[in-house]
mmCIF file of C-alpha atoms and ligand atoms in Angstrom:
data_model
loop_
_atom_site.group_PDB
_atom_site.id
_atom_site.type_symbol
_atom_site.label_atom_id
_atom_site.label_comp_id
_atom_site.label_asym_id
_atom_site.label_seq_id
_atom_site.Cartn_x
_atom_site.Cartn_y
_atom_site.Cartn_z
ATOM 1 C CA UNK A 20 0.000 0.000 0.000
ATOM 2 C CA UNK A 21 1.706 3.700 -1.260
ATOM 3 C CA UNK A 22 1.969 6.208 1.605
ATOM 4 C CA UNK A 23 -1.109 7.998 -0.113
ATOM 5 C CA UNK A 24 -3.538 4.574 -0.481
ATOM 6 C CA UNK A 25 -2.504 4.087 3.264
ATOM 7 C CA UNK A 26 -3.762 7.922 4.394
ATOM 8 C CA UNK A 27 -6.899 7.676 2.265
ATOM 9 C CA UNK A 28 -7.879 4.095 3.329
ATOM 10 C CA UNK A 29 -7.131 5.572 7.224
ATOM 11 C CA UNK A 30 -9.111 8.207 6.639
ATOM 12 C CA UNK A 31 -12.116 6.577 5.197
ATOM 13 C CA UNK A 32 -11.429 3.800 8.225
ATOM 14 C CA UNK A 33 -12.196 7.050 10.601
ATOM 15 C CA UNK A 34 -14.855 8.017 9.577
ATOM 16 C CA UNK A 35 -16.917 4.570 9.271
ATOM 17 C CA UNK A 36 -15.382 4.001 13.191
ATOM 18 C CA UNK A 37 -17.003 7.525 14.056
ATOM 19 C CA UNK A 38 -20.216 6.704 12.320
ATOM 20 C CA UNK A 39 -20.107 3.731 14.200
ATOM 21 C CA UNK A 40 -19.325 5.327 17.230
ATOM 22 C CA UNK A 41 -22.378 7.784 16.228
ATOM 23 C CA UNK A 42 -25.031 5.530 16.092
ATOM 24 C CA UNK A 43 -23.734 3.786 19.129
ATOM 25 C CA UNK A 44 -24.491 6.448 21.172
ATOM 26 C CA UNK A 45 -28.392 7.014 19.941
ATOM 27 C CA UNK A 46 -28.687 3.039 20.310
ATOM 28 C CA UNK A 47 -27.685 2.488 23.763
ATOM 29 C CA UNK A 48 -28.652 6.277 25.540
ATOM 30 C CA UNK A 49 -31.472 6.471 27.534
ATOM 31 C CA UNK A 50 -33.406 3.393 28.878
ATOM 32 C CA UNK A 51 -32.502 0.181 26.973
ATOM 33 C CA UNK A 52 -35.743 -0.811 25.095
ATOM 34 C CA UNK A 53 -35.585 -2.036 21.692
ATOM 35 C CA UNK A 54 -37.141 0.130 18.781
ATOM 36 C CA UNK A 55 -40.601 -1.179 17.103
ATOM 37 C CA UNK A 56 -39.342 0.642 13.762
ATOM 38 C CA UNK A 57 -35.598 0.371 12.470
ATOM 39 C CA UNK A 58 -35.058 2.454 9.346
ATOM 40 C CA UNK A 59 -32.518 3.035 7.443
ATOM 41 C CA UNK A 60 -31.224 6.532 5.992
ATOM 42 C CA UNK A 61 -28.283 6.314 3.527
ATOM 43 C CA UNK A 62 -26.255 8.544 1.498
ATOM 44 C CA UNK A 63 -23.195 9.391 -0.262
ATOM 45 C CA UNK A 64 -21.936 12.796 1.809
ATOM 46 C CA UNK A 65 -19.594 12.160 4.399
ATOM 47 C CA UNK A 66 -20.689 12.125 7.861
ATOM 48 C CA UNK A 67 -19.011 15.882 8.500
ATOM 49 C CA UNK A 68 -21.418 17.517 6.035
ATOM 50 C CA UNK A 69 -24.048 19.454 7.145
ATOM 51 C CA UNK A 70 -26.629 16.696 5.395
ATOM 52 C CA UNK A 71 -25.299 14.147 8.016
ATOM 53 C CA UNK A 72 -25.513 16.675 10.823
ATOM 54 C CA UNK A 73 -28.672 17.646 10.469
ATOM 55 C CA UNK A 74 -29.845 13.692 9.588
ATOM 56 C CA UNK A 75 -28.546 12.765 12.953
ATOM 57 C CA UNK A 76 -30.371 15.371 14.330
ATOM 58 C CA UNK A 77 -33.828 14.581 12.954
ATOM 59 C CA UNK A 78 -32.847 10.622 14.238
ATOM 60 C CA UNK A 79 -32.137 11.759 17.541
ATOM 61 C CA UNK A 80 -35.852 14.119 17.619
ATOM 62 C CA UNK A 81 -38.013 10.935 15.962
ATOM 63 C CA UNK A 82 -36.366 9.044 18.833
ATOM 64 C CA UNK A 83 -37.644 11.159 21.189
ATOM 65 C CA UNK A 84 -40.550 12.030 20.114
ATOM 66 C CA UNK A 85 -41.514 8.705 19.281
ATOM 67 C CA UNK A 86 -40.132 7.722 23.115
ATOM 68 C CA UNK A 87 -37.607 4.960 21.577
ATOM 69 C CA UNK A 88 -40.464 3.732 19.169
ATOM 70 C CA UNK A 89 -38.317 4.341 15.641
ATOM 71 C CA UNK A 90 -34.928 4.397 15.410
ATOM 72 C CA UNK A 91 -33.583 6.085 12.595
ATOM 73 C CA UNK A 92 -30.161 4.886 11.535
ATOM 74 C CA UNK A 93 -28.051 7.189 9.402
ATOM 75 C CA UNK A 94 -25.352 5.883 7.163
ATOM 76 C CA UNK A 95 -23.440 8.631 5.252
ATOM 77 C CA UNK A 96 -20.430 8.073 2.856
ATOM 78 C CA UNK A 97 -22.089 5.599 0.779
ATOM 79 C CA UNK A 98 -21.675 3.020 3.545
ATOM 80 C CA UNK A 99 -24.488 0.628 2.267
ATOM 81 C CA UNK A 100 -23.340 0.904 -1.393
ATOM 82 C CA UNK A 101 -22.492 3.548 -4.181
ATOM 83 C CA UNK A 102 -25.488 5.745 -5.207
ATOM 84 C CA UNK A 103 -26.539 3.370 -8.348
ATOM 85 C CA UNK A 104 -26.509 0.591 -5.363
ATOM 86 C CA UNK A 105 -28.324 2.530 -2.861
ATOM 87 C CA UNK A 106 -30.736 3.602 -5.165
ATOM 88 C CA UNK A 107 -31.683 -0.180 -6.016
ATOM 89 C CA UNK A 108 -32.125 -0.507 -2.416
ATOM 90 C CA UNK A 109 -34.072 2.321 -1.798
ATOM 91 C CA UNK A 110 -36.568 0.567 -4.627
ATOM 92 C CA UNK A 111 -36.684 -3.038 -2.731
ATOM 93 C CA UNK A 112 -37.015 -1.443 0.110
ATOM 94 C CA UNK A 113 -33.877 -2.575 2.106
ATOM 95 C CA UNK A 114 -33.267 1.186 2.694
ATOM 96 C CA UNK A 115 -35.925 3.308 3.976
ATOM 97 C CA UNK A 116 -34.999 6.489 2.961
ATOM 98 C CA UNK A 117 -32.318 7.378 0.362
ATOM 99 C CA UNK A 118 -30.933 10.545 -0.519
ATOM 100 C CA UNK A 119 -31.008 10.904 -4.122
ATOM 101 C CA UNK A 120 -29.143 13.072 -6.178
ATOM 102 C CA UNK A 121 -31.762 14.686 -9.533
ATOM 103 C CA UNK A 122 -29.335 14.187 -11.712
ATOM 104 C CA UNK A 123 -28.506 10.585 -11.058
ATOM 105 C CA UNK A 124 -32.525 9.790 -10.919
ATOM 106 C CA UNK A 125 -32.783 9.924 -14.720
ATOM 107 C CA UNK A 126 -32.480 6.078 -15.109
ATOM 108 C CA UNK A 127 -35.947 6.261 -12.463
ATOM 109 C CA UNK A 128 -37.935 8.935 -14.586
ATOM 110 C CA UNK A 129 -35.958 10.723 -16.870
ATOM 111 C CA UNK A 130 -38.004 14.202 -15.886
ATOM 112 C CA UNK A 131 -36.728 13.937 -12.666
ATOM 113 C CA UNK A 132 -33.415 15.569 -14.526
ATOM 114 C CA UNK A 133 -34.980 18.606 -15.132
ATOM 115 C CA UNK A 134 -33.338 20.526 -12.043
ATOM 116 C CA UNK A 135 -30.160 20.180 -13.628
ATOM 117 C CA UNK A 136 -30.344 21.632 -16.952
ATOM 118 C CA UNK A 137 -27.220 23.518 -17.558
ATOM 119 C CA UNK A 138 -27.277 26.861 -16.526
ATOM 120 C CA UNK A 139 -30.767 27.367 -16.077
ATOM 121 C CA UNK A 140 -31.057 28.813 -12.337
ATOM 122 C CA UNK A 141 -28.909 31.677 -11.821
ATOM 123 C CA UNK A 142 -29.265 31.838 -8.222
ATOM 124 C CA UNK A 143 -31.068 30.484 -5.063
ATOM 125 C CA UNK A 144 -33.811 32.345 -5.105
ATOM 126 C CA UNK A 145 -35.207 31.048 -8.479
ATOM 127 C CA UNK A 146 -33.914 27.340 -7.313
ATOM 128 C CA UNK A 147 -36.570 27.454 -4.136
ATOM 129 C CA UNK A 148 -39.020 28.979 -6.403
ATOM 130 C CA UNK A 149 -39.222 26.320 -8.790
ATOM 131 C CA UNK A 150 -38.339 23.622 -6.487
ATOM 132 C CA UNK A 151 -40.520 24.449 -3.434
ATOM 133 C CA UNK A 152 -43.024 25.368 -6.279
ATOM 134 C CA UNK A 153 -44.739 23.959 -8.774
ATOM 135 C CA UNK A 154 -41.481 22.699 -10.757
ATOM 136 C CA UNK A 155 -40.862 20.463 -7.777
ATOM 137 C CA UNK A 156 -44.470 19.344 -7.231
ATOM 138 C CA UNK A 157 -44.410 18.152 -10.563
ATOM 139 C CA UNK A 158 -41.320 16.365 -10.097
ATOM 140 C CA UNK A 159 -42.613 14.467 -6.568
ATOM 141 C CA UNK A 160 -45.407 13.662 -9.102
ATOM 142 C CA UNK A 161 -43.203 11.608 -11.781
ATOM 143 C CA UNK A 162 -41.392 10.173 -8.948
ATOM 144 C CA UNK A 163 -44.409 9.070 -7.182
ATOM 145 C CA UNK A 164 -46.025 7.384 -10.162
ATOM 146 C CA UNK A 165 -43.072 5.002 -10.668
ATOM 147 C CA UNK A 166 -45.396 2.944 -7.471
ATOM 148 C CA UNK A 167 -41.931 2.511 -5.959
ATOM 149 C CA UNK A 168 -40.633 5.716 -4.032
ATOM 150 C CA UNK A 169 -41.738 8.699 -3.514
ATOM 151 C CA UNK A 170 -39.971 12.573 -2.552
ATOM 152 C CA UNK A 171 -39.981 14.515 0.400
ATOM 153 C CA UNK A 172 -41.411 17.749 -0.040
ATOM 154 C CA UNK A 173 -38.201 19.690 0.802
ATOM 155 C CA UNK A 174 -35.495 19.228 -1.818
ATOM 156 C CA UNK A 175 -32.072 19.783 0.478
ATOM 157 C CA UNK A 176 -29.448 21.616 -0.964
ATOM 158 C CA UNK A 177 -25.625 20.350 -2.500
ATOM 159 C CA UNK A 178 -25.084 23.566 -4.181
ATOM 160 C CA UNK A 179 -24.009 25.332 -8.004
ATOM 161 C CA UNK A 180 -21.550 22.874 -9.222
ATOM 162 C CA UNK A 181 -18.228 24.305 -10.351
ATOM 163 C CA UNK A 182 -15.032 22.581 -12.148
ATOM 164 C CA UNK A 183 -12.211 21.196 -10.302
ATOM 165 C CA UNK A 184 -9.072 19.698 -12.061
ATOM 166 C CA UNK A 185 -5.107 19.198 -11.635
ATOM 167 C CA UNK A 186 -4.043 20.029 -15.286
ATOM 168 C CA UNK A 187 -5.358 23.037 -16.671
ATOM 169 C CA UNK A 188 -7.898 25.710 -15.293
ATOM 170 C CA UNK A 189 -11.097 25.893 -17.259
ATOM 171 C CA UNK A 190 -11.558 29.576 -18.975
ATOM 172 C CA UNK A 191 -13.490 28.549 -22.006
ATOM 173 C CA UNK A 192 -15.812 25.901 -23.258
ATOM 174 C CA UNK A 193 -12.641 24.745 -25.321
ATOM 175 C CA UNK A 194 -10.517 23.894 -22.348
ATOM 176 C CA UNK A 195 -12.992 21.287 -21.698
ATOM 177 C CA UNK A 196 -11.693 19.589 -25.074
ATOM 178 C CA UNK A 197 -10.637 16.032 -24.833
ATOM 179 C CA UNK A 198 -10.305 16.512 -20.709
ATOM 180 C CA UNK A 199 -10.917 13.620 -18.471
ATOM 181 C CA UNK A 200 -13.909 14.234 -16.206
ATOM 182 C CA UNK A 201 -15.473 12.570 -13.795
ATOM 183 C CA UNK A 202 -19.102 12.735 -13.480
ATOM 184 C CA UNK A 203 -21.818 11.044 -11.264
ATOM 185 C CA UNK A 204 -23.305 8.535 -13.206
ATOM 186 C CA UNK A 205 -25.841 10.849 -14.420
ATOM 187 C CA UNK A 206 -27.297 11.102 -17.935
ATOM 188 C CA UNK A 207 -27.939 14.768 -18.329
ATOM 189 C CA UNK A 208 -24.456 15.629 -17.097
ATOM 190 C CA UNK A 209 -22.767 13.172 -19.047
ATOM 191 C CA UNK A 210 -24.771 15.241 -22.139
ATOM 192 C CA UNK A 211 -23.387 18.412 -21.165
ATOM 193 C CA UNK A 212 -19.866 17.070 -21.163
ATOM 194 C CA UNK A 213 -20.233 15.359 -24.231
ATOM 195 C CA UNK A 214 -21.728 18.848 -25.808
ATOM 196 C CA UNK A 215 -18.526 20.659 -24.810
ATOM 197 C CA UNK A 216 -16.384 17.742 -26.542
ATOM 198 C CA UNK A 217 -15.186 16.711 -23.009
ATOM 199 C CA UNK A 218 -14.394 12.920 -22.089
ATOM 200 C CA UNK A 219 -16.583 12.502 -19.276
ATOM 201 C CA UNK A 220 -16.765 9.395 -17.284
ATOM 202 C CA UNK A 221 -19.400 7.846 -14.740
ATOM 203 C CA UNK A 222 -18.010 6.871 -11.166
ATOM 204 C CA UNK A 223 -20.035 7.094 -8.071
ATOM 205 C CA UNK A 224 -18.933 9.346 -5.595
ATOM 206 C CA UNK A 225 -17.721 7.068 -3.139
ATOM 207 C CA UNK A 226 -14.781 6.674 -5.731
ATOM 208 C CA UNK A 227 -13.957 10.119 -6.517
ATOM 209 C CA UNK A 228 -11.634 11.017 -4.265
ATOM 210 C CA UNK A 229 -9.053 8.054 -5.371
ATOM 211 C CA UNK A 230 -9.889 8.493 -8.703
ATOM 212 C CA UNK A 231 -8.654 11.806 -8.324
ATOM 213 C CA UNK A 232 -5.352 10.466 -6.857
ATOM 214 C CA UNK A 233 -4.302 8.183 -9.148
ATOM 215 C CA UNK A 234 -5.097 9.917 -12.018
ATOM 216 C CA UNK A 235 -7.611 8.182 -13.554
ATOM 217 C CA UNK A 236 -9.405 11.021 -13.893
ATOM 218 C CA UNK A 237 -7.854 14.622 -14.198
ATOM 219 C CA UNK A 238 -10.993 16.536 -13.006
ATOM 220 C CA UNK A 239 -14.495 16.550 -11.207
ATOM 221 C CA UNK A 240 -17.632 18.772 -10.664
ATOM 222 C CA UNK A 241 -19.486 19.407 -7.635
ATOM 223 C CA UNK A 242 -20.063 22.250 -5.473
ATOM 224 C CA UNK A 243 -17.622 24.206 -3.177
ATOM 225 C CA UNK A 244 -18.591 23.352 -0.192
ATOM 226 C CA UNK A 245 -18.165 19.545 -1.111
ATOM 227 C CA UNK A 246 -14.862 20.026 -2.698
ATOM 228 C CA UNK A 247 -13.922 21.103 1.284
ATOM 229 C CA UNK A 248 -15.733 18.536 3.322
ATOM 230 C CA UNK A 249 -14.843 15.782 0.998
ATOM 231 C CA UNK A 250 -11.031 17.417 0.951
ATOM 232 C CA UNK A 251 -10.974 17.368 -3.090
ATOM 233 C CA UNK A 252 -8.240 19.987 -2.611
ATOM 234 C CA UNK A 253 -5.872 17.811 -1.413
ATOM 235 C CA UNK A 254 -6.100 16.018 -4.958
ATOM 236 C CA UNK A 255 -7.091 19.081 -7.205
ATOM 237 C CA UNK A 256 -5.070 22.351 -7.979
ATOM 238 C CA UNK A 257 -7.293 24.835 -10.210
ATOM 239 C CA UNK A 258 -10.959 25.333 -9.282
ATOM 240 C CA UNK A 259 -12.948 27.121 -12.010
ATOM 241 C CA UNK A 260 -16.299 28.471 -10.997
ATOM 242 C CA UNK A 261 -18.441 27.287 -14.203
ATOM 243 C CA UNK A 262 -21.267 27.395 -11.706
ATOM 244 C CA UNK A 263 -23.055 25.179 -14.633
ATOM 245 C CA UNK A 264 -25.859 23.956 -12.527
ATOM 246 C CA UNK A 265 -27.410 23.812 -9.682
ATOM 247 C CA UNK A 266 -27.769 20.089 -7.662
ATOM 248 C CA UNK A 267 -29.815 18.743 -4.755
ATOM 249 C CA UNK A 268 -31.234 15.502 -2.956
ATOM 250 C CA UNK A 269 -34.342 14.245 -2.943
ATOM 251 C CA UNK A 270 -34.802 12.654 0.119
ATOM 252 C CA UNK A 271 -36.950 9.047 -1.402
ATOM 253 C CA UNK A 272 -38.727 6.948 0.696
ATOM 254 C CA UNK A 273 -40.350 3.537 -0.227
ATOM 255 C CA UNK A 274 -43.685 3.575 -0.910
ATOM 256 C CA UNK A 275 -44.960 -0.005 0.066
ATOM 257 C CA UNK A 276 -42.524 0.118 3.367
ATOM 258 C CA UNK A 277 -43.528 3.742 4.530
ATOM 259 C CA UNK A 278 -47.466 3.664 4.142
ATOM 260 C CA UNK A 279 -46.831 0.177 6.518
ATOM 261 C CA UNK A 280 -45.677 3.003 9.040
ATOM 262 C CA UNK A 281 -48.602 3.896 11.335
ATOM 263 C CA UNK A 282 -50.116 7.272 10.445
ATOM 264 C CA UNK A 283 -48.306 8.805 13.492
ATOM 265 C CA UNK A 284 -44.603 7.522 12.790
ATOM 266 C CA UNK A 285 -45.040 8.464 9.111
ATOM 267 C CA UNK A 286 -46.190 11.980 10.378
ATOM 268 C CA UNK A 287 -43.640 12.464 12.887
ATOM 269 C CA UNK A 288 -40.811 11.081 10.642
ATOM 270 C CA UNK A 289 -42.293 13.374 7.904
ATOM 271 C CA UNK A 290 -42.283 16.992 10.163
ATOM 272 C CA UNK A 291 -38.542 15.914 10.985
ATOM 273 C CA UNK A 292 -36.954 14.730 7.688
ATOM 274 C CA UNK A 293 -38.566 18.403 5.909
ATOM 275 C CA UNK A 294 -37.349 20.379 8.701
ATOM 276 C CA UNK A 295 -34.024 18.716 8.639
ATOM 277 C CA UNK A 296 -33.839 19.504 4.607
ATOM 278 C CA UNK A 297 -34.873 23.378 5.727
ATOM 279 C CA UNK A 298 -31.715 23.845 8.154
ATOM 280 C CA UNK A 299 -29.549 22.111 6.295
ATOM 281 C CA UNK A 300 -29.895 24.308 3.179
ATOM 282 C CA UNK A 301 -29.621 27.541 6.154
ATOM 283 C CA UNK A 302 -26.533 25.611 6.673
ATOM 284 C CA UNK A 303 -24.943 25.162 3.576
ATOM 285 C CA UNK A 304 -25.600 28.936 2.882
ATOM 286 C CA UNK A 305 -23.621 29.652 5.780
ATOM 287 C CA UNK A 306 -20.470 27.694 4.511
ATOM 288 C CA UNK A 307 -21.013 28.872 1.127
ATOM 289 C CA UNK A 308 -20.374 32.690 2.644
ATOM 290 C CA UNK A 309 -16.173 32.055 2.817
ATOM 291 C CA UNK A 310 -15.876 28.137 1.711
ATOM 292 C CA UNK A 311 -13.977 30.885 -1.104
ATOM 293 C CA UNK A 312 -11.474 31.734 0.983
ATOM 294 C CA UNK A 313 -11.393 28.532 2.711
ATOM 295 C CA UNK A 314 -10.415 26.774 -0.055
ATOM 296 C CA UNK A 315 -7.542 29.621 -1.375
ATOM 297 C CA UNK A 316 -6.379 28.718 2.045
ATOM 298 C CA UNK A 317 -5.893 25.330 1.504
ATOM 299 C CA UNK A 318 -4.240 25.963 -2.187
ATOM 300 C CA UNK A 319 -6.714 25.896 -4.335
ATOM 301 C CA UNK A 320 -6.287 28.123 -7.253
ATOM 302 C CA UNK A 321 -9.556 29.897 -8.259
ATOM 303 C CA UNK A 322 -10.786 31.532 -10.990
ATOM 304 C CA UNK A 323 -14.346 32.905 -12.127
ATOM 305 C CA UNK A 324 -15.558 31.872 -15.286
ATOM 306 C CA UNK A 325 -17.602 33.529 -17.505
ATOM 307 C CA UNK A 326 -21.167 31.772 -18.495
ATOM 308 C CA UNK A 327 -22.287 32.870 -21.962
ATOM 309 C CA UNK A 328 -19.539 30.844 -24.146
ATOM 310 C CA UNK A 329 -20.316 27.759 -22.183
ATOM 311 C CA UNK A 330 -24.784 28.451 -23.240
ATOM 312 C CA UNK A 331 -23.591 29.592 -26.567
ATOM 313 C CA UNK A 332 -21.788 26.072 -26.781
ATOM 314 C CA UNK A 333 -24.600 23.755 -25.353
ATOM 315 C CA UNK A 334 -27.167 25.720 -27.627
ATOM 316 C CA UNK A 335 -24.946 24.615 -31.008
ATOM 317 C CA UNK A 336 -24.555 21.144 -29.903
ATOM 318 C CA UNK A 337 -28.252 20.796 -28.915
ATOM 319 C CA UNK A 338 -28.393 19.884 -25.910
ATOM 320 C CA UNK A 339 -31.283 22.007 -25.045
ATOM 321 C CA UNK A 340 -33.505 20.918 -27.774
ATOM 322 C CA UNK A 341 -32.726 17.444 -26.405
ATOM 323 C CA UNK A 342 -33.891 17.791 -23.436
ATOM 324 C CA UNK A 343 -36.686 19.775 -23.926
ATOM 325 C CA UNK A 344 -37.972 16.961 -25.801
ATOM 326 C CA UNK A 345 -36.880 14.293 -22.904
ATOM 327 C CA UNK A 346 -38.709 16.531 -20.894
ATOM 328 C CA UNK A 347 -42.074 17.803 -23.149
ATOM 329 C CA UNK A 348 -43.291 21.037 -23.024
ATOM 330 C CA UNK A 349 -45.754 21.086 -19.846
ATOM 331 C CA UNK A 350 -41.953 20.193 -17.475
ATOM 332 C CA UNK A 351 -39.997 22.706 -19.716
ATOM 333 C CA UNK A 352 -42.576 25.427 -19.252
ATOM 334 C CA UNK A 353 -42.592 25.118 -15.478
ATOM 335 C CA UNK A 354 -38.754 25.382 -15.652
ATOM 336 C CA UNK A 355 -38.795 28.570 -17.615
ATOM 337 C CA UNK A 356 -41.196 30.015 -15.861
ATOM 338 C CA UNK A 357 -38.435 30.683 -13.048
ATOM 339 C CA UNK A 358 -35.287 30.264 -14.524
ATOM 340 C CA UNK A 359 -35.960 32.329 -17.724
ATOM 341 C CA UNK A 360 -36.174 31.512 -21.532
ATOM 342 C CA UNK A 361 -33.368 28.954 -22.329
ATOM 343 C CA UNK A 362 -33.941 28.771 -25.809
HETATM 344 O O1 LIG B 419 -21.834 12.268 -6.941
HETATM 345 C C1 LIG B 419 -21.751 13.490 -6.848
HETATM 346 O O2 LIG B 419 -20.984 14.171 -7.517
HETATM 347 C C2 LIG B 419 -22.641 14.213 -5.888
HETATM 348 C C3 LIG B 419 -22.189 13.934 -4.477
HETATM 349 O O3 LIG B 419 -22.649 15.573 -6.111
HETATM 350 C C4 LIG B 419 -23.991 13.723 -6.112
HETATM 351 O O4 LIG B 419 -24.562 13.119 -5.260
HETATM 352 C C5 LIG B 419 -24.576 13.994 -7.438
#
């Protein structure tokens, strides 16, 4: 094992044994009696991020609440399985309540995409319009009439996703030329990628950070605030701010397992997983306010990037034809209606 395997394998090894620790401590506080409901909550964040914070939280108030009735377990870091495995989980039911990324949901209904179209919301305000609005009712809806899962109401937040690489900055669509990306194993980024002539390449996120190491790949997108937590710096040199879209997680439950809930639990776990979502988005906005200098601190080298050449290129290659047909008109029109014509 290299000197660099060894620190990454020690550091994933520390955070499973503080998970561990973690959910210890919410099993065995308080009087011992055994839960009537145990269900699972899994995702791919690791267990620093405020989505794991605030998860733990909203386990500790159902248990509670519930006076040691449900016990909410919470497995970050893509403990139970990459997203593509946690997501066929989520849909037998052997997790309970999976938080899945929009742009990685395309293979469950492909309108469930429609978040992520490149550069569509310019900032937050139009992303809680359309998603606490009608865009995001709509989208509950497709997910909902698969008869497997359904959404929470409140989307929580991941953030703009910007460009990270150890090469060559990116400045203009044609840096992205021929450049080795990783990307979730999502089909409307994968489409962007391909539209800037880019060689994109699907890995779950629970191998991005060694994929980053050893070179597989040169580069990777995802917010700021997750290049920190998940210490992508230490692998990456430039950062570019391409901003190209914004991300979130639905958090999914399973239908047939949840509506076996009685009406209380499912109300009680419902109030606490939305409220979680709320904070943690308050929460992420606060780290977004200096993760900037944060990460020029920890030397990354930043640079803005300038939108319009990166539209002008996905408009040429059609990529937002394409999707407006994947998507129909109704879905497209409820889109526009907040983030603007993208025609
Ligand atoms: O896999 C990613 O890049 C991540 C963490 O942003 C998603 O969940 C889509």
């Amino acid at each position: 094992m290299t000197g660099l395997t060894r620190r990454h394998f020690i550091r994933n090894a520390s955070l499973l044994s503080a998970a561990v620790a973690a959910s210890s401590t919410g099993l065995y506080s308080g009087p011992v009696r055994a839960a009537e409901f145990n269900l699972k909550f899994a995702n791919n964040l690791p267990i620093g991020h405020p989505m794991n914070v605030r998860a733990r939280e909203m386990a500790k108030r159902v248990k509670e609440e519930s006076e040691g009735r449900v016990n909410v377990q919470v497995f970050p870091s893509s403990q139970l399985g990459g997203d593509t495995d946690m997501l066929a989980q989520a849909r037998s039911g052997a997790i309970d309540f999976y938080c899945g990324p929009p742009v990685i949901l395309g293979t469950l209904a492909p309108s469930v995409q429609i978040s992520a179209v490149g550069f569509a919301f310019k900032d937050y305000d139009q992303v809680w319009a359309a998603m606490d609005g009608e865009l995001g009712a709509h989208i509950r809806q497709e997910i909902e009439k698969t008869g497997v899962l359904f959404g929470f109401e409140k989307i929580w937040d991941n953030g703009f996703r910007v460009t990270t690489t150890s090469t060559r900055p990116i400045a203009a669509p044609t840096d992205l030329v021929g450049m080795k990306l990783r990307v979730p194993p999502s089909p409307i980024i994968m489409s962007m990628f391909r539209s800037f002539d880019a060689s994109p390449a699907s890995i779950n996120f629970a191998e991005v950070y060694s994929s980053l190491q050893t070179r597989i790949v040169e580069g990777q997108e995802n917010p700021l605030t997750l290049v920190d937590s998940a210490k992508l710096y230490e692998v990456q040199k430039y950062c570019s701010m391409t901003n190209h879209m914004w991300d979130g997680f639905w958090v999914l439950g399973n239908q047939q397992r949840f509506k076996a809930l009685p009406a209380d639990v499912q109300a009680l776990v419902t109030k606490h997983i939305n409220e979680a979502g709320v904070s943690m988005r308050a929460d992420l906005r606060s780290l977004q306010a200096n993760v900037i200098e944060v990460l020029k601190g920890k030397g990354l080298l930043l640079s803005k990037v300038t939108p319009e050449p990166f539209r002008e290129k996905l408009r040429a290659a059609g990529y937002y034809e394409q999707w407006h047909e994947t998507f129909g008109d109704e879905a497209w029109a409820l889109l526009e209606k907040t983030a603007g014509s993208l025609a």
